[in-house]
Amino acid sequence: MSYQTIGTSIPSIKQSIDQILEVTANLSEDTIRWNPSEEEWSILQILSHLTEAIPYWLSEIETVVDAPGSKWGRGLQDPARLAAVTDTEKLSVEDILKQTEELKQKVEDGLGKLDEETLSKKSPHRNFDKFGNKSVSYIVDHFIDEHIAGHYNQIKRNLSKIK
């Protein structure tokens, strides 16, 4: 999925967030906290992950925009990433749903100030061998838009295992 303008990616991202909120709106707390298996995340873990990951990627984009050529990215073992999906039993479902809703404004604020020239600027990923130099638009498309859509599908898979 590749967008030609930031004007199309912001609505797409917000729509994916709305889909997540819609599918989770009437779920019980038990359903949101339920883990399908030890290898899979609960819906609460997915939402907690998104509320950590999307601001992280928006910050990475801001860093790359402010300092072109600076390295961006993180690995799967990043401590903040892992912390978002552990200890979720302490989290309030209501608070996480509110934070998920607030992601739409964060996306609008973070991406709304970008222009097409900025989207084409490239910077190296910290794991250069895997990702190489990528444009800001790649970060938006892959690590925000496709990422949220993938987790929406993950939530639907979780729910299909209940019914």
JSON list of C-alpha atoms in Angstrom, two decimals:
[
{"chain": "A", "resi": 1, "resn": "MET", "atom": "CA", "xyz": [0.00, 0.00, 0.00]},
{"chain": "A", "resi": 2, "resn": "SER", "atom": "CA", "xyz": [1.57, 3.25, -1.05]},
{"chain": "A", "resi": 3, "resn": "TYR", "atom": "CA", "xyz": [-0.03, 6.65, -0.85]},
{"chain": "A", "resi": 4, "resn": "GLN", "atom": "CA", "xyz": [0.76, 9.51, -3.14]},
{"chain": "A", "resi": 5, "resn": "THR", "atom": "CA", "xyz": [-0.38, 12.20, -0.71]},
{"chain": "A", "resi": 6, "resn": "ILE", "atom": "CA", "xyz": [-0.56, 12.67, 3.01]},
{"chain": "A", "resi": 7, "resn": "GLY", "atom": "CA", "xyz": [-4.14, 13.78, 2.40]},
{"chain": "A", "resi": 8, "resn": "THR", "atom": "CA", "xyz": [-5.13, 10.20, 1.62]},
{"chain": "A", "resi": 9, "resn": "SER", "atom": "CA", "xyz": [-3.11, 8.45, 4.32]},
{"chain": "A", "resi": 10, "resn": "ILE", "atom": "CA", "xyz": [-4.47, 10.44, 7.29]},
{"chain": "A", "resi": 11, "resn": "PRO", "atom": "CA", "xyz": [-8.11, 9.50, 6.54]},
{"chain": "A", "resi": 12, "resn": "SER", "atom": "CA", "xyz": [-7.10, 5.88, 5.95]},
{"chain": "A", "resi": 13, "resn": "ILE", "atom": "CA", "xyz": [-5.31, 5.70, 9.29]},
{"chain": "A", "resi": 14, "resn": "LYS", "atom": "CA", "xyz": [-8.20, 7.34, 11.12]},
{"chain": "A", "resi": 15, "resn": "GLN", "atom": "CA", "xyz": [-10.64, 4.96, 9.44]},
{"chain": "A", "resi": 16, "resn": "SER", "atom": "CA", "xyz": [-8.63, 1.96, 10.66]},
{"chain": "A", "resi": 17, "resn": "ILE", "atom": "CA", "xyz": [-8.67, 3.36, 14.20]},
{"chain": "A", "resi": 18, "resn": "ASP", "atom": "CA", "xyz": [-12.44, 3.89, 13.91]},
{"chain": "A", "resi": 19, "resn": "GLN", "atom": "CA", "xyz": [-12.86, 0.27, 12.76]},
{"chain": "A", "resi": 20, "resn": "ILE", "atom": "CA", "xyz": [-10.98, -0.91, 15.84]},
{"chain": "A", "resi": 21, "resn": "LEU", "atom": "CA", "xyz": [-13.09, 1.29, 18.11]},
{"chain": "A", "resi": 22, "resn": "GLU", "atom": "CA", "xyz": [-16.29, 0.12, 16.45]},
{"chain": "A", "resi": 23, "resn": "VAL", "atom": "CA", "xyz": [-15.47, -3.59, 16.80]},
{"chain": "A", "resi": 24, "resn": "THR", "atom": "CA", "xyz": [-14.41, -3.17, 20.44]},
{"chain": "A", "resi": 25, "resn": "ALA", "atom": "CA", "xyz": [-17.15, -0.72, 21.51]},
{"chain": "A", "resi": 26, "resn": "ASN", "atom": "CA", "xyz": [-19.61, -3.26, 22.90]},
{"chain": "A", "resi": 27, "resn": "LEU", "atom": "CA", "xyz": [-17.23, -5.95, 24.04]},
{"chain": "A", "resi": 28, "resn": "SER", "atom": "CA", "xyz": [-17.14, -7.00, 27.65]},
{"chain": "A", "resi": 29, "resn": "GLU", "atom": "CA", "xyz": [-14.01, -6.37, 29.68]},
{"chain": "A", "resi": 30, "resn": "ASP", "atom": "CA", "xyz": [-13.51, -10.14, 29.90]},
{"chain": "A", "resi": 31, "resn": "THR", "atom": "CA", "xyz": [-13.53, -10.41, 26.10]},
{"chain": "A", "resi": 32, "resn": "ILE", "atom": "CA", "xyz": [-11.06, -7.54, 25.72]},
{"chain": "A", "resi": 33, "resn": "ARG", "atom": "CA", "xyz": [-8.73, -9.11, 28.28]},
{"chain": "A", "resi": 34, "resn": "TRP", "atom": "CA", "xyz": [-9.06, -12.68, 26.92]},
{"chain": "A", "resi": 35, "resn": "ASN", "atom": "CA", "xyz": [-5.92, -14.26, 25.43]},
{"chain": "A", "resi": 36, "resn": "PRO", "atom": "CA", "xyz": [-6.60, -16.72, 22.61]},
{"chain": "A", "resi": 37, "resn": "SER", "atom": "CA", "xyz": [-3.31, -18.49, 23.39]},
{"chain": "A", "resi": 38, "resn": "GLU", "atom": "CA", "xyz": [0.08, -17.92, 24.99]},
{"chain": "A", "resi": 39, "resn": "GLU", "atom": "CA", "xyz": [1.49, -16.91, 21.61]},
{"chain": "A", "resi": 40, "resn": "GLU", "atom": "CA", "xyz": [-1.23, -14.38, 20.80]},
{"chain": "A", "resi": 41, "resn": "TRP", "atom": "CA", "xyz": [-2.05, -11.01, 22.27]},
{"chain": "A", "resi": 42, "resn": "SER", "atom": "CA", "xyz": [-5.35, -10.17, 23.89]},
{"chain": "A", "resi": 43, "resn": "ILE", "atom": "CA", "xyz": [-7.34, -7.29, 22.43]},
{"chain": "A", "resi": 44, "resn": "LEU", "atom": "CA", "xyz": [-6.20, -5.22, 25.41]},
{"chain": "A", "resi": 45, "resn": "GLN", "atom": "CA", "xyz": [-2.56, -6.00, 24.58]},
{"chain": "A", "resi": 46, "resn": "ILE", "atom": "CA", "xyz": [-3.16, -5.05, 20.94]},
{"chain": "A", "resi": 47, "resn": "LEU", "atom": "CA", "xyz": [-4.71, -1.74, 21.94]},
{"chain": "A", "resi": 48, "resn": "SER", "atom": "CA", "xyz": [-1.99, -1.05, 24.49]},
{"chain": "A", "resi": 49, "resn": "HIS", "atom": "CA", "xyz": [0.61, -1.80, 21.83]},
{"chain": "A", "resi": 50, "resn": "LEU", "atom": "CA", "xyz": [-1.03, 0.61, 19.38]},
{"chain": "A", "resi": 51, "resn": "THR", "atom": "CA", "xyz": [-1.24, 3.39, 21.96]},
{"chain": "A", "resi": 52, "resn": "GLU", "atom": "CA", "xyz": [2.51, 3.03, 22.47]},
{"chain": "A", "resi": 53, "resn": "ALA", "atom": "CA", "xyz": [3.59, 2.29, 18.89]},
{"chain": "A", "resi": 54, "resn": "ILE", "atom": "CA", "xyz": [1.77, 4.99, 16.95]},
{"chain": "A", "resi": 55, "resn": "PRO", "atom": "CA", "xyz": [3.16, 7.88, 19.05]},
{"chain": "A", "resi": 56, "resn": "TYR", "atom": "CA", "xyz": [6.58, 6.21, 18.80]},
{"chain": "A", "resi": 57, "resn": "TRP", "atom": "CA", "xyz": [6.42, 6.16, 14.98]},
{"chain": "A", "resi": 58, "resn": "LEU", "atom": "CA", "xyz": [5.10, 9.72, 14.85]},
{"chain": "A", "resi": 59, "resn": "SER", "atom": "CA", "xyz": [8.10, 10.73, 16.96]},
{"chain": "A", "resi": 60, "resn": "GLU", "atom": "CA", "xyz": [10.45, 8.84, 14.65]},
{"chain": "A", "resi": 61, "resn": "ILE", "atom": "CA", "xyz": [8.96, 10.66, 11.66]},
{"chain": "A", "resi": 62, "resn": "GLU", "atom": "CA", "xyz": [9.45, 13.98, 13.41]},
{"chain": "A", "resi": 63, "resn": "THR", "atom": "CA", "xyz": [13.10, 13.09, 14.10]},
{"chain": "A", "resi": 64, "resn": "VAL", "atom": "CA", "xyz": [13.72, 12.16, 10.47]},
{"chain": "A", "resi": 65, "resn": "VAL", "atom": "CA", "xyz": [11.99, 15.33, 9.24]},
{"chain": "A", "resi": 66, "resn": "ASP", "atom": "CA", "xyz": [13.93, 17.56, 11.64]},
{"chain": "A", "resi": 67, "resn": "ALA", "atom": "CA", "xyz": [17.27, 15.84, 10.93]},
{"chain": "A", "resi": 68, "resn": "PRO", "atom": "CA", "xyz": [17.24, 14.30, 7.44]},
{"chain": "A", "resi": 69, "resn": "GLY", "atom": "CA", "xyz": [19.51, 11.29, 7.20]},
{"chain": "A", "resi": 70, "resn": "SER", "atom": "CA", "xyz": [19.17, 10.42, 10.87]},
{"chain": "A", "resi": 71, "resn": "LYS", "atom": "CA", "xyz": [18.59, 6.78, 11.71]},
{"chain": "A", "resi": 72, "resn": "TRP", "atom": "CA", "xyz": [15.11, 5.64, 12.63]},
{"chain": "A", "resi": 73, "resn": "GLY", "atom": "CA", "xyz": [13.37, 2.47, 13.82]},
{"chain": "A", "resi": 74, "resn": "ARG", "atom": "CA", "xyz": [13.59, -0.15, 16.53]},
{"chain": "A", "resi": 75, "resn": "GLY", "atom": "CA", "xyz": [13.62, -3.89, 16.93]},
{"chain": "A", "resi": 76, "resn": "LEU", "atom": "CA", "xyz": [10.99, -6.30, 18.20]},
{"chain": "A", "resi": 77, "resn": "GLN", "atom": "CA", "xyz": [12.78, -6.49, 21.56]},
{"chain": "A", "resi": 78, "resn": "ASP", "atom": "CA", "xyz": [12.54, -2.74, 22.21]},
{"chain": "A", "resi": 79, "resn": "PRO", "atom": "CA", "xyz": [11.80, -2.28, 25.95]},
{"chain": "A", "resi": 80, "resn": "ALA", "atom": "CA", "xyz": [8.95, 0.22, 25.45]},
{"chain": "A", "resi": 81, "resn": "ARG", "atom": "CA", "xyz": [7.34, -2.01, 22.84]},
{"chain": "A", "resi": 82, "resn": "LEU", "atom": "CA", "xyz": [7.52, -5.03, 25.12]},
{"chain": "A", "resi": 83, "resn": "ALA", "atom": "CA", "xyz": [6.32, -3.08, 28.17]},
{"chain": "A", "resi": 84, "resn": "ALA", "atom": "CA", "xyz": [3.14, -2.11, 26.32]},
{"chain": "A", "resi": 85, "resn": "VAL", "atom": "CA", "xyz": [2.06, -5.75, 26.06]},
{"chain": "A", "resi": 86, "resn": "THR", "atom": "CA", "xyz": [3.21, -7.01, 29.46]},
{"chain": "A", "resi": 87, "resn": "ASP", "atom": "CA", "xyz": [1.53, -6.17, 32.74]},
{"chain": "A", "resi": 88, "resn": "THR", "atom": "CA", "xyz": [-1.72, -5.32, 30.96]},
{"chain": "A", "resi": 89, "resn": "GLU", "atom": "CA", "xyz": [-3.70, -6.72, 33.86]},
{"chain": "A", "resi": 90, "resn": "LYS", "atom": "CA", "xyz": [-3.03, -3.37, 35.59]},
{"chain": "A", "resi": 91, "resn": "LEU", "atom": "CA", "xyz": [-4.50, -1.37, 32.71]},
{"chain": "A", "resi": 92, "resn": "SER", "atom": "CA", "xyz": [-7.99, 0.06, 32.61]},
{"chain": "A", "resi": 93, "resn": "VAL", "atom": "CA", "xyz": [-9.91, -1.05, 29.52]},
{"chain": "A", "resi": 94, "resn": "GLU", "atom": "CA", "xyz": [-11.76, 2.26, 29.54]},
{"chain": "A", "resi": 95, "resn": "ASP", "atom": "CA", "xyz": [-8.49, 4.22, 29.61]},
{"chain": "A", "resi": 96, "resn": "ILE", "atom": "CA", "xyz": [-6.96, 2.19, 26.77]},
{"chain": "A", "resi": 97, "resn": "LEU", "atom": "CA", "xyz": [-10.06, 2.67, 24.62]},
{"chain": "A", "resi": 98, "resn": "LYS", "atom": "CA", "xyz": [-9.88, 6.42, 25.29]},
{"chain": "A", "resi": 99, "resn": "GLN", "atom": "CA", "xyz": [-6.18, 6.47, 24.40]},
{"chain": "A", "resi": 100, "resn": "THR", "atom": "CA", "xyz": [-6.97, 4.56, 21.21]},
{"chain": "A", "resi": 101, "resn": "GLU", "atom": "CA", "xyz": [-9.57, 7.21, 20.30]},
{"chain": "A", "resi": 102, "resn": "GLU", "atom": "CA", "xyz": [-6.98, 9.93, 20.98]},
{"chain": "A", "resi": 103, "resn": "LEU", "atom": "CA", "xyz": [-4.63, 8.37, 18.42]},
{"chain": "A", "resi": 104, "resn": "LYS", "atom": "CA", "xyz": [-6.72, 9.93, 15.65]},
{"chain": "A", "resi": 105, "resn": "GLN", "atom": "CA", "xyz": [-5.85, 13.45, 16.80]},
{"chain": "A", "resi": 106, "resn": "LYS", "atom": "CA", "xyz": [-2.21, 12.50, 17.34]},
{"chain": "A", "resi": 107, "resn": "VAL", "atom": "CA", "xyz": [-2.06, 11.21, 13.77]},
{"chain": "A", "resi": 108, "resn": "GLU", "atom": "CA", "xyz": [-3.73, 14.37, 12.47]},
{"chain": "A", "resi": 109, "resn": "ASP", "atom": "CA", "xyz": [-1.32, 16.57, 14.45]},
{"chain": "A", "resi": 110, "resn": "GLY", "atom": "CA", "xyz": [1.78, 14.56, 13.59]},
{"chain": "A", "resi": 111, "resn": "LEU", "atom": "CA", "xyz": [1.16, 13.90, 9.93]},
{"chain": "A", "resi": 112, "resn": "GLY", "atom": "CA", "xyz": [-0.92, 16.93, 9.03]},
{"chain": "A", "resi": 113, "resn": "LYS", "atom": "CA", "xyz": [2.11, 19.19, 9.04]},
{"chain": "A", "resi": 114, "resn": "LEU", "atom": "CA", "xyz": [3.98, 17.08, 6.45]},
{"chain": "A", "resi": 115, "resn": "ASP", "atom": "CA", "xyz": [4.13, 18.03, 2.79]},
{"chain": "A", "resi": 116, "resn": "GLU", "atom": "CA", "xyz": [4.77, 15.90, -0.27]},
{"chain": "A", "resi": 117, "resn": "GLU", "atom": "CA", "xyz": [8.44, 16.92, -0.49]},
{"chain": "A", "resi": 118, "resn": "THR", "atom": "CA", "xyz": [9.00, 15.83, 3.10]},
{"chain": "A", "resi": 119, "resn": "LEU", "atom": "CA", "xyz": [7.34, 12.47, 2.44]},
{"chain": "A", "resi": 120, "resn": "SER", "atom": "CA", "xyz": [9.90, 11.65, -0.23]},
{"chain": "A", "resi": 121, "resn": "LYS", "atom": "CA", "xyz": [12.95, 12.26, 1.99]},
{"chain": "A", "resi": 122, "resn": "LYS", "atom": "CA", "xyz": [14.88, 9.10, 2.82]},
{"chain": "A", "resi": 123, "resn": "SER", "atom": "CA", "xyz": [16.78, 8.09, 5.95]},
{"chain": "A", "resi": 124, "resn": "PRO", "atom": "CA", "xyz": [18.49, 4.87, 7.02]},
{"chain": "A", "resi": 125, "resn": "HIS", "atom": "CA", "xyz": [16.80, 2.38, 9.33]},
{"chain": "A", "resi": 126, "resn": "ARG", "atom": "CA", "xyz": [18.78, 1.32, 12.41]},
{"chain": "A", "resi": 127, "resn": "ASN", "atom": "CA", "xyz": [18.64, -2.19, 10.97]},
{"chain": "A", "resi": 128, "resn": "PHE", "atom": "CA", "xyz": [19.96, -1.09, 7.59]},
{"chain": "A", "resi": 129, "resn": "ASP", "atom": "CA", "xyz": [20.49, -4.64, 6.32]},
{"chain": "A", "resi": 130, "resn": "LYS", "atom": "CA", "xyz": [16.76, -5.36, 6.62]},
{"chain": "A", "resi": 131, "resn": "PHE", "atom": "CA", "xyz": [15.21, -2.01, 5.66]},
{"chain": "A", "resi": 132, "resn": "GLY", "atom": "CA", "xyz": [17.93, 0.16, 4.09]},
{"chain": "A", "resi": 133, "resn": "ASN", "atom": "CA", "xyz": [17.07, 3.78, 3.29]},
{"chain": "A", "resi": 134, "resn": "LYS", "atom": "CA", "xyz": [13.34, 4.42, 3.33]},
{"chain": "A", "resi": 135, "resn": "SER", "atom": "CA", "xyz": [11.22, 7.46, 2.68]},
{"chain": "A", "resi": 136, "resn": "VAL", "atom": "CA", "xyz": [9.03, 9.15, 5.26]},
{"chain": "A", "resi": 137, "resn": "SER", "atom": "CA", "xyz": [6.03, 7.97, 3.25]},
{"chain": "A", "resi": 138, "resn": "TYR", "atom": "CA", "xyz": [7.23, 4.38, 3.73]},
{"chain": "A", "resi": 139, "resn": "ILE", "atom": "CA", "xyz": [7.29, 4.88, 7.50]},
{"chain": "A", "resi": 140, "resn": "VAL", "atom": "CA", "xyz": [3.75, 6.31, 7.38]},
{"chain": "A", "resi": 141, "resn": "ASP", "atom": "CA", "xyz": [2.43, 3.55, 5.11]},
{"chain": "A", "resi": 142, "resn": "HIS", "atom": "CA", "xyz": [4.16, 0.55, 6.66]},
{"chain": "A", "resi": 143, "resn": "PHE", "atom": "CA", "xyz": [4.64, 1.36, 10.33]},
{"chain": "A", "resi": 144, "resn": "ILE", "atom": "CA", "xyz": [1.44, 3.32, 10.92]},
{"chain": "A", "resi": 145, "resn": "ASP", "atom": "CA", "xyz": [-1.27, 2.66, 8.33]},
{"chain": "A", "resi": 146, "resn": "GLU", "atom": "CA", "xyz": [-0.60, -1.00, 7.49]},
{"chain": "A", "resi": 147, "resn": "HIS", "atom": "CA", "xyz": [0.35, -1.65, 11.12]},
{"chain": "A", "resi": 148, "resn": "ILE", "atom": "CA", "xyz": [-3.01, -0.46, 12.46]},
{"chain": "A", "resi": 149, "resn": "ALA", "atom": "CA", "xyz": [-4.91, -2.32, 9.74]},
{"chain": "A", "resi": 150, "resn": "GLY", "atom": "CA", "xyz": [-3.01, -5.51, 10.58]},
{"chain": "A", "resi": 151, "resn": "HIS", "atom": "CA", "xyz": [-3.92, -5.23, 14.23]},
{"chain": "A", "resi": 152, "resn": "TYR", "atom": "CA", "xyz": [-7.56, -4.63, 13.31]},
{"chain": "A", "resi": 153, "resn": "ASN", "atom": "CA", "xyz": [-7.45, -7.98, 11.48]},
{"chain": "A", "resi": 154, "resn": "GLN", "atom": "CA", "xyz": [-5.78, -9.52, 14.52]},
{"chain": "A", "resi": 155, "resn": "ILE", "atom": "CA", "xyz": [-8.66, -8.31, 16.72]},
{"chain": "A", "resi": 156, "resn": "LYS", "atom": "CA", "xyz": [-11.16, -9.83, 14.31]},
{"chain": "A", "resi": 157, "resn": "ARG", "atom": "CA", "xyz": [-9.25, -13.15, 14.41]},
{"chain": "A", "resi": 158, "resn": "ASN", "atom": "CA", "xyz": [-9.37, -13.09, 18.21]},
{"chain": "A", "resi": 159, "resn": "LEU", "atom": "CA", "xyz": [-13.12, -12.51, 18.17]},
{"chain": "A", "resi": 160, "resn": "SER", "atom": "CA", "xyz": [-13.66, -15.30, 15.63]},
{"chain": "A", "resi": 161, "resn": "LYS", "atom": "CA", "xyz": [-12.14, -17.73, 18.13]},
{"chain": "A", "resi": 162, "resn": "ILE", "atom": "CA", "xyz": [-14.73, -16.78, 20.74]},
{"chain": "A", "resi": 163, "resn": "LYS", "atom": "CA", "xyz": [-17.86, -17.17, 18.64]}
]
